[in-house]
Amino acid sequence: MGLLALPLILSGCDDAASKAQAAQSLPTPHAREAQDLAEARLREALRGDLSFSQVQAFRQAGGEMVAVCGQVALQGGQKAPFVSLVTMRPEGAAEAAPAVEQHVATDDVSATRVYVETRTRCTEKAAVATTQRLTAPPPLPAIPADLRTLAPPAPPQVARMEAEAAQASAQARGGIAMRQNGNLRTQPGGEVLRVVPRGTSLKVFAEAPGGWLQVGQGAAEGWMHSTMVNRTPFPAAAPTLTTAAR
């Protein structure tokens, strides 16, 4: 957002500030002290004999924070909305100094922040609304164990494209011919599914470290170690797997 947009943002901040000032604030403990402290810190930060207008304090949830909202006249007479979040001393902690978090609309970024803070802090509802934001959200529902069962089936044209892509991938990897009986496994080094007899031709669908090949006929069926096979071009046809045992 360019600097040319700053007057528009400041206008929005002014409007939000005006609406906030139109609402009557809740009785605010330490309101005068918080206002004086906010104005003093602004004078230090902006380095000038500043003037303030439409300044009002709003109690926040918990009772220790006060939002001081208003406008400050900058050099050249331009008024900038500000929001000062003053955390007062808790009871029994007289030695602790109040903390002040300042937000002044002096550029695009800070003007946006002031607008948001004005809408949420400078209102008689802030003492309640902030409490609601601090409460824990309701627990999320449990995530299903198998999300695939919730997905609708792919349209026919998508399924066809996926099958063609798998076929092209398999063609790129070529095939294998069993040079001896070998175990077809669920995963590299995993449980044996069946024994593939010598001479069987299969397609290669994927490769894994350690010399493992994911093989099958029309689709990937299991994993075979490369020491059991000879790599071949993509097989035109492959005999059906058998369940012969050693």
Tab-separated table of C-alpha atoms in Angstrom:
chain	number	residue	atom	x	y	z
A	1	MET	CA	0.000	0.000	0.000
A	2	GLY	CA	1.513	3.296	-1.056
A	3	LEU	CA	1.789	6.442	0.991
A	4	LEU	CA	-0.967	7.977	-1.121
A	5	ALA	CA	-3.384	5.614	0.628
A	6	LEU	CA	-2.418	6.902	4.083
A	7	PRO	CA	-5.056	9.690	4.195
A	8	LEU	CA	-7.758	7.109	3.465
A	9	ILE	CA	-6.554	4.871	6.271
A	10	LEU	CA	-6.267	7.809	8.647
A	11	SER	CA	-9.796	8.769	7.700
A	12	GLY	CA	-10.940	5.286	8.644
A	13	CYS	CA	-9.060	5.561	11.928
A	14	ASP	CA	-10.647	8.944	12.613
A	15	ASP	CA	-14.083	7.507	11.945
A	16	ALA	CA	-13.450	4.536	14.240
A	17	ALA	CA	-12.063	6.849	16.917
A	18	SER	CA	-15.081	9.157	16.640
A	19	LYS	CA	-17.449	6.238	17.082
A	20	ALA	CA	-15.452	5.084	20.086
A	21	GLN	CA	-15.582	8.516	21.678
A	22	ALA	CA	-19.335	8.710	21.083
A	23	ALA	CA	-19.828	5.667	23.307
A	24	GLN	CA	-19.693	6.261	27.041
A	25	SER	CA	-16.755	4.389	28.576
A	26	LEU	CA	-17.095	2.167	31.592
A	27	PRO	CA	-15.855	3.537	34.937
A	28	THR	CA	-12.090	3.099	34.603
A	29	PRO	CA	-9.825	2.855	37.644
A	30	HIS	CA	-6.571	4.827	37.173
A	31	ALA	CA	-8.046	6.534	34.068
A	32	ARG	CA	-6.387	9.903	34.777
A	33	GLU	CA	-3.051	8.305	35.624
A	34	ALA	CA	-3.134	6.145	32.478
A	35	GLN	CA	-4.002	9.140	30.299
A	36	ASP	CA	-1.202	11.278	31.742
A	37	LEU	CA	1.289	8.464	31.306
A	38	ALA	CA	0.221	7.790	27.710
A	39	GLU	CA	0.509	11.464	26.752
A	40	ALA	CA	3.911	11.777	28.423
A	41	ARG	CA	5.251	8.744	26.556
A	42	LEU	CA	3.909	10.100	23.266
A	43	ARG	CA	5.702	13.418	23.839
A	44	GLU	CA	8.926	11.508	24.470
A	45	ALA	CA	8.523	9.356	21.377
A	46	LEU	CA	7.439	12.120	18.976
A	47	ARG	CA	9.738	14.755	20.505
A	48	GLY	CA	7.481	17.762	20.616
A	49	ASP	CA	5.072	19.913	22.546
A	50	LEU	CA	2.051	17.992	21.347
A	51	SER	CA	-1.615	18.701	21.806
A	52	PHE	CA	-4.229	16.034	22.306
A	53	SER	CA	-7.944	15.889	21.633
A	54	GLN	CA	-10.860	13.480	22.124
A	55	VAL	CA	-8.818	11.486	24.657
A	56	GLN	CA	-10.747	8.839	26.547
A	57	ALA	CA	-9.814	5.800	28.640
A	58	PHE	CA	-11.451	2.378	28.386
A	59	ARG	CA	-11.066	-0.390	30.912
A	60	GLN	CA	-9.964	-3.718	29.470
A	61	ALA	CA	-10.638	-7.204	30.766
A	62	GLY	CA	-8.803	-8.157	33.930
A	63	GLY	CA	-8.811	-4.614	35.316
A	64	GLU	CA	-5.042	-4.027	34.991
A	65	MET	CA	-4.984	-2.707	31.416
A	66	VAL	CA	-6.448	0.613	30.272
A	67	ALA	CA	-6.732	1.662	26.634
A	68	VAL	CA	-6.189	5.397	26.169
A	69	CYS	CA	-7.617	6.442	22.807
A	70	GLY	CA	-7.626	9.820	21.095
A	71	GLN	CA	-5.882	12.077	18.586
A	72	VAL	CA	-2.520	13.822	18.686
A	73	ALA	CA	-1.602	16.862	16.590
A	74	LEU	CA	1.621	16.224	14.670
A	75	GLN	CA	3.909	18.769	13.046
A	76	GLY	CA	2.033	20.675	10.385
A	77	GLY	CA	-1.210	20.417	12.323
A	78	GLN	CA	-2.195	16.981	10.986
A	79	LYS	CA	-4.069	14.937	13.572
A	80	ALA	CA	-3.203	11.273	13.976
A	81	PRO	CA	-5.321	8.787	15.946
A	82	PHE	CA	-3.489	6.830	18.620
A	83	VAL	CA	-4.144	3.984	21.014
A	84	SER	CA	-1.998	3.553	24.134
A	85	LEU	CA	-2.344	0.290	26.054
A	86	VAL	CA	-1.331	1.024	29.624
A	87	THR	CA	-0.907	-1.889	32.020
A	88	MET	CA	-1.249	-0.418	35.488
A	89	ARG	CA	0.389	-1.650	38.665
A	90	PRO	CA	-1.373	-4.651	40.182
A	91	GLU	CA	-2.559	-4.205	43.736
A	92	GLY	CA	0.218	-4.884	46.220
A	93	ALA	CA	2.948	-4.244	43.619
A	94	ALA	CA	3.620	-0.551	44.150
A	95	GLU	CA	7.236	-0.878	43.045
A	96	ALA	CA	6.272	-2.138	39.580
A	97	ALA	CA	6.165	0.581	36.898
A	98	PRO	CA	3.228	0.676	34.480
A	99	ALA	CA	3.927	-0.628	30.971
A	100	VAL	CA	2.835	1.336	27.902
A	101	GLU	CA	2.339	-0.045	24.391
A	102	GLN	CA	1.926	2.811	21.898
A	103	HIS	CA	0.271	2.743	18.472
A	104	VAL	CA	0.187	6.007	16.467
A	105	ALA	CA	-1.089	6.322	12.875
A	106	THR	CA	1.989	7.911	11.280
A	107	ASP	CA	2.216	5.682	8.178
A	108	ASP	CA	0.244	3.024	6.302
A	109	VAL	CA	1.236	0.106	8.513
A	110	SER	CA	0.758	1.880	11.841
A	111	ALA	CA	-2.525	3.422	10.651
A	112	THR	CA	-3.899	-0.049	9.930
A	113	ARG	CA	-2.819	-1.245	13.379
A	114	VAL	CA	-4.393	1.790	15.076
A	115	TYR	CA	-7.633	1.206	13.189
A	116	VAL	CA	-7.789	-2.419	14.417
A	117	GLU	CA	-6.859	-1.486	17.997
A	118	THR	CA	-9.451	1.311	18.023
A	119	ARG	CA	-12.205	-1.013	16.873
A	120	THR	CA	-11.393	-3.647	19.505
A	121	ARG	CA	-10.019	-1.639	22.458
A	122	CYS	CA	-11.747	1.742	22.430
A	123	THR	CA	-15.236	0.541	23.232
A	124	GLU	CA	-17.316	-0.034	26.307
A	125	LYS	CA	-17.493	-3.722	25.349
A	126	ALA	CA	-13.719	-4.212	25.514
A	127	ALA	CA	-13.794	-5.371	29.139
A	128	VAL	CA	-16.103	-8.228	28.144
A	129	ALA	CA	-14.949	-8.911	24.595
A	130	THR	CA	-11.295	-9.246	25.590
A	131	THR	CA	-12.242	-11.790	28.245
A	132	GLN	CA	-14.065	-13.812	25.636
A	133	ARG	CA	-11.039	-13.759	23.340
A	134	LEU	CA	-8.808	-15.024	26.135
A	135	THR	CA	-10.907	-18.104	26.909
A	136	ALA	CA	-9.866	-21.436	25.435
A	137	PRO	CA	-11.521	-22.332	22.119
A	138	PRO	CA	-13.797	-25.380	22.025
A	139	PRO	CA	-11.996	-28.664	21.292
A	140	LEU	CA	-11.697	-29.604	17.654
A	141	PRO	CA	-13.440	-32.772	16.430
A	142	ALA	CA	-11.302	-35.870	16.108
A	143	ILE	CA	-9.582	-36.306	12.743
A	144	PRO	CA	-10.798	-39.454	10.946
A	145	ALA	CA	-8.234	-42.238	10.808
A	146	ASP	CA	-8.631	-42.652	7.037
A	147	LEU	CA	-9.472	-39.433	5.214
A	148	ARG	CA	-9.470	-41.206	1.857
A	149	THR	CA	-12.861	-42.759	2.623
A	150	LEU	CA	-14.323	-39.232	2.839
A	151	ALA	CA	-13.105	-38.129	-0.587
A	152	PRO	CA	-15.496	-38.548	-3.524
A	153	PRO	CA	-14.295	-40.766	-6.377
A	154	ALA	CA	-12.420	-39.006	-9.149
A	155	PRO	CA	-14.384	-38.190	-12.311
A	156	PRO	CA	-13.800	-40.665	-15.161
A	157	GLN	CA	-11.637	-38.247	-17.146
A	158	VAL	CA	-9.441	-37.579	-14.094
A	159	ALA	CA	-9.090	-41.296	-13.364
A	160	ARG	CA	-8.102	-41.875	-16.998
A	161	MET	CA	-5.480	-39.120	-16.860
A	162	GLU	CA	-4.040	-40.557	-13.627
A	163	ALA	CA	-3.855	-44.026	-15.188
A	164	GLU	CA	-2.108	-42.641	-18.273
A	165	ALA	CA	0.370	-40.770	-16.079
A	166	ALA	CA	1.113	-43.951	-14.114
A	167	GLN	CA	1.576	-45.850	-17.369
A	168	ALA	CA	4.002	-43.235	-18.682
A	169	SER	CA	5.930	-43.327	-15.403
A	170	ALA	CA	6.173	-47.095	-15.555
A	171	GLN	CA	7.378	-46.951	-19.170
A	172	ALA	CA	10.119	-44.531	-18.164
A	173	ARG	CA	11.376	-46.889	-15.463
A	174	GLY	CA	11.192	-49.980	-17.668
A	175	GLY	CA	10.575	-53.471	-16.382
A	176	ILE	CA	12.217	-56.523	-14.867
A	177	ALA	CA	12.572	-60.205	-15.692
A	178	MET	CA	12.981	-62.598	-12.766
A	179	ARG	CA	16.285	-64.475	-13.086
A	180	GLN	CA	15.355	-66.675	-10.123
A	181	ASN	CA	12.413	-67.183	-7.812
A	182	GLY	CA	12.026	-64.105	-5.629
A	183	ASN	CA	9.905	-62.832	-2.749
A	184	LEU	CA	7.426	-60.053	-3.451
A	185	ARG	CA	7.141	-57.992	-0.251
A	186	THR	CA	4.700	-55.447	1.191
A	187	GLN	CA	7.531	-52.904	1.518
A	188	PRO	CA	11.330	-52.905	1.300
A	189	GLY	CA	12.379	-55.682	3.693
A	190	GLY	CA	8.753	-56.197	4.723
A	191	GLU	CA	6.405	-59.175	4.922
A	192	VAL	CA	6.411	-61.619	2.001
A	193	LEU	CA	3.263	-61.462	-0.116
A	194	ARG	CA	4.079	-64.251	-2.537
A	195	VAL	CA	6.919	-65.866	-4.467
A	196	VAL	CA	7.377	-64.713	-8.044
A	197	PRO	CA	8.747	-67.520	-10.260
A	198	ARG	CA	11.817	-67.255	-12.466
A	199	GLY	CA	11.177	-65.768	-15.919
A	200	THR	CA	8.217	-63.570	-14.875
A	201	SER	CA	8.184	-60.094	-16.445
A	202	LEU	CA	6.891	-57.155	-14.418
A	203	LYS	CA	6.727	-53.368	-14.674
A	204	VAL	CA	8.727	-51.088	-12.369
A	205	PHE	CA	6.614	-48.350	-10.733
A	206	ALA	CA	9.050	-46.889	-8.207
A	207	GLU	CA	12.510	-47.308	-6.709
A	208	ALA	CA	13.753	-47.057	-3.135
A	209	PRO	CA	17.227	-46.820	-1.579
A	210	GLY	CA	19.020	-50.116	-1.078
A	211	GLY	CA	18.168	-51.586	-4.485
A	212	TRP	CA	14.426	-52.071	-3.926
A	213	LEU	CA	11.960	-51.898	-6.821
A	214	GLN	CA	8.198	-51.484	-6.621
A	215	VAL	CA	6.830	-53.828	-9.272
A	216	GLY	CA	3.582	-55.191	-10.592
A	217	GLN	CA	1.590	-55.751	-13.751
A	218	GLY	CA	-1.270	-53.312	-14.306
A	219	ALA	CA	-0.521	-51.579	-10.993
A	220	ALA	CA	2.088	-51.647	-8.253
A	221	GLU	CA	1.715	-54.864	-6.221
A	222	GLY	CA	4.776	-55.052	-4.000
A	223	TRP	CA	8.534	-54.674	-3.629
A	224	MET	CA	11.307	-56.859	-5.087
A	225	HIS	CA	15.052	-56.620	-4.515
A	226	SER	CA	17.075	-55.845	-7.630
A	227	THR	CA	19.494	-58.741	-6.979
A	228	MET	CA	16.676	-61.118	-8.015
A	229	VAL	CA	15.978	-59.536	-11.396
A	230	ASN	CA	17.340	-58.314	-14.694
A	231	ARG	CA	16.276	-54.818	-15.775
A	232	THR	CA	14.505	-54.804	-19.137
A	233	PRO	CA	12.666	-52.313	-21.365
A	234	PHE	CA	8.997	-51.757	-20.589
A	235	PRO	CA	7.365	-55.190	-21.054
A	236	ALA	CA	4.642	-55.381	-23.674
A	237	ALA	CA	2.859	-58.135	-21.801
A	238	ALA	CA	3.497	-59.931	-18.542
A	239	PRO	CA	2.311	-63.340	-17.332
A	240	THR	CA	0.101	-63.492	-14.275
A	241	LEU	CA	1.820	-63.709	-10.900
A	242	THR	CA	1.647	-67.120	-9.292
A	243	THR	CA	1.676	-68.069	-5.646
A	244	ALA	CA	4.246	-70.818	-5.989
A	245	ALA	CA	6.238	-71.322	-2.806
A	246	ARG	CA	9.856	-72.235	-2.467
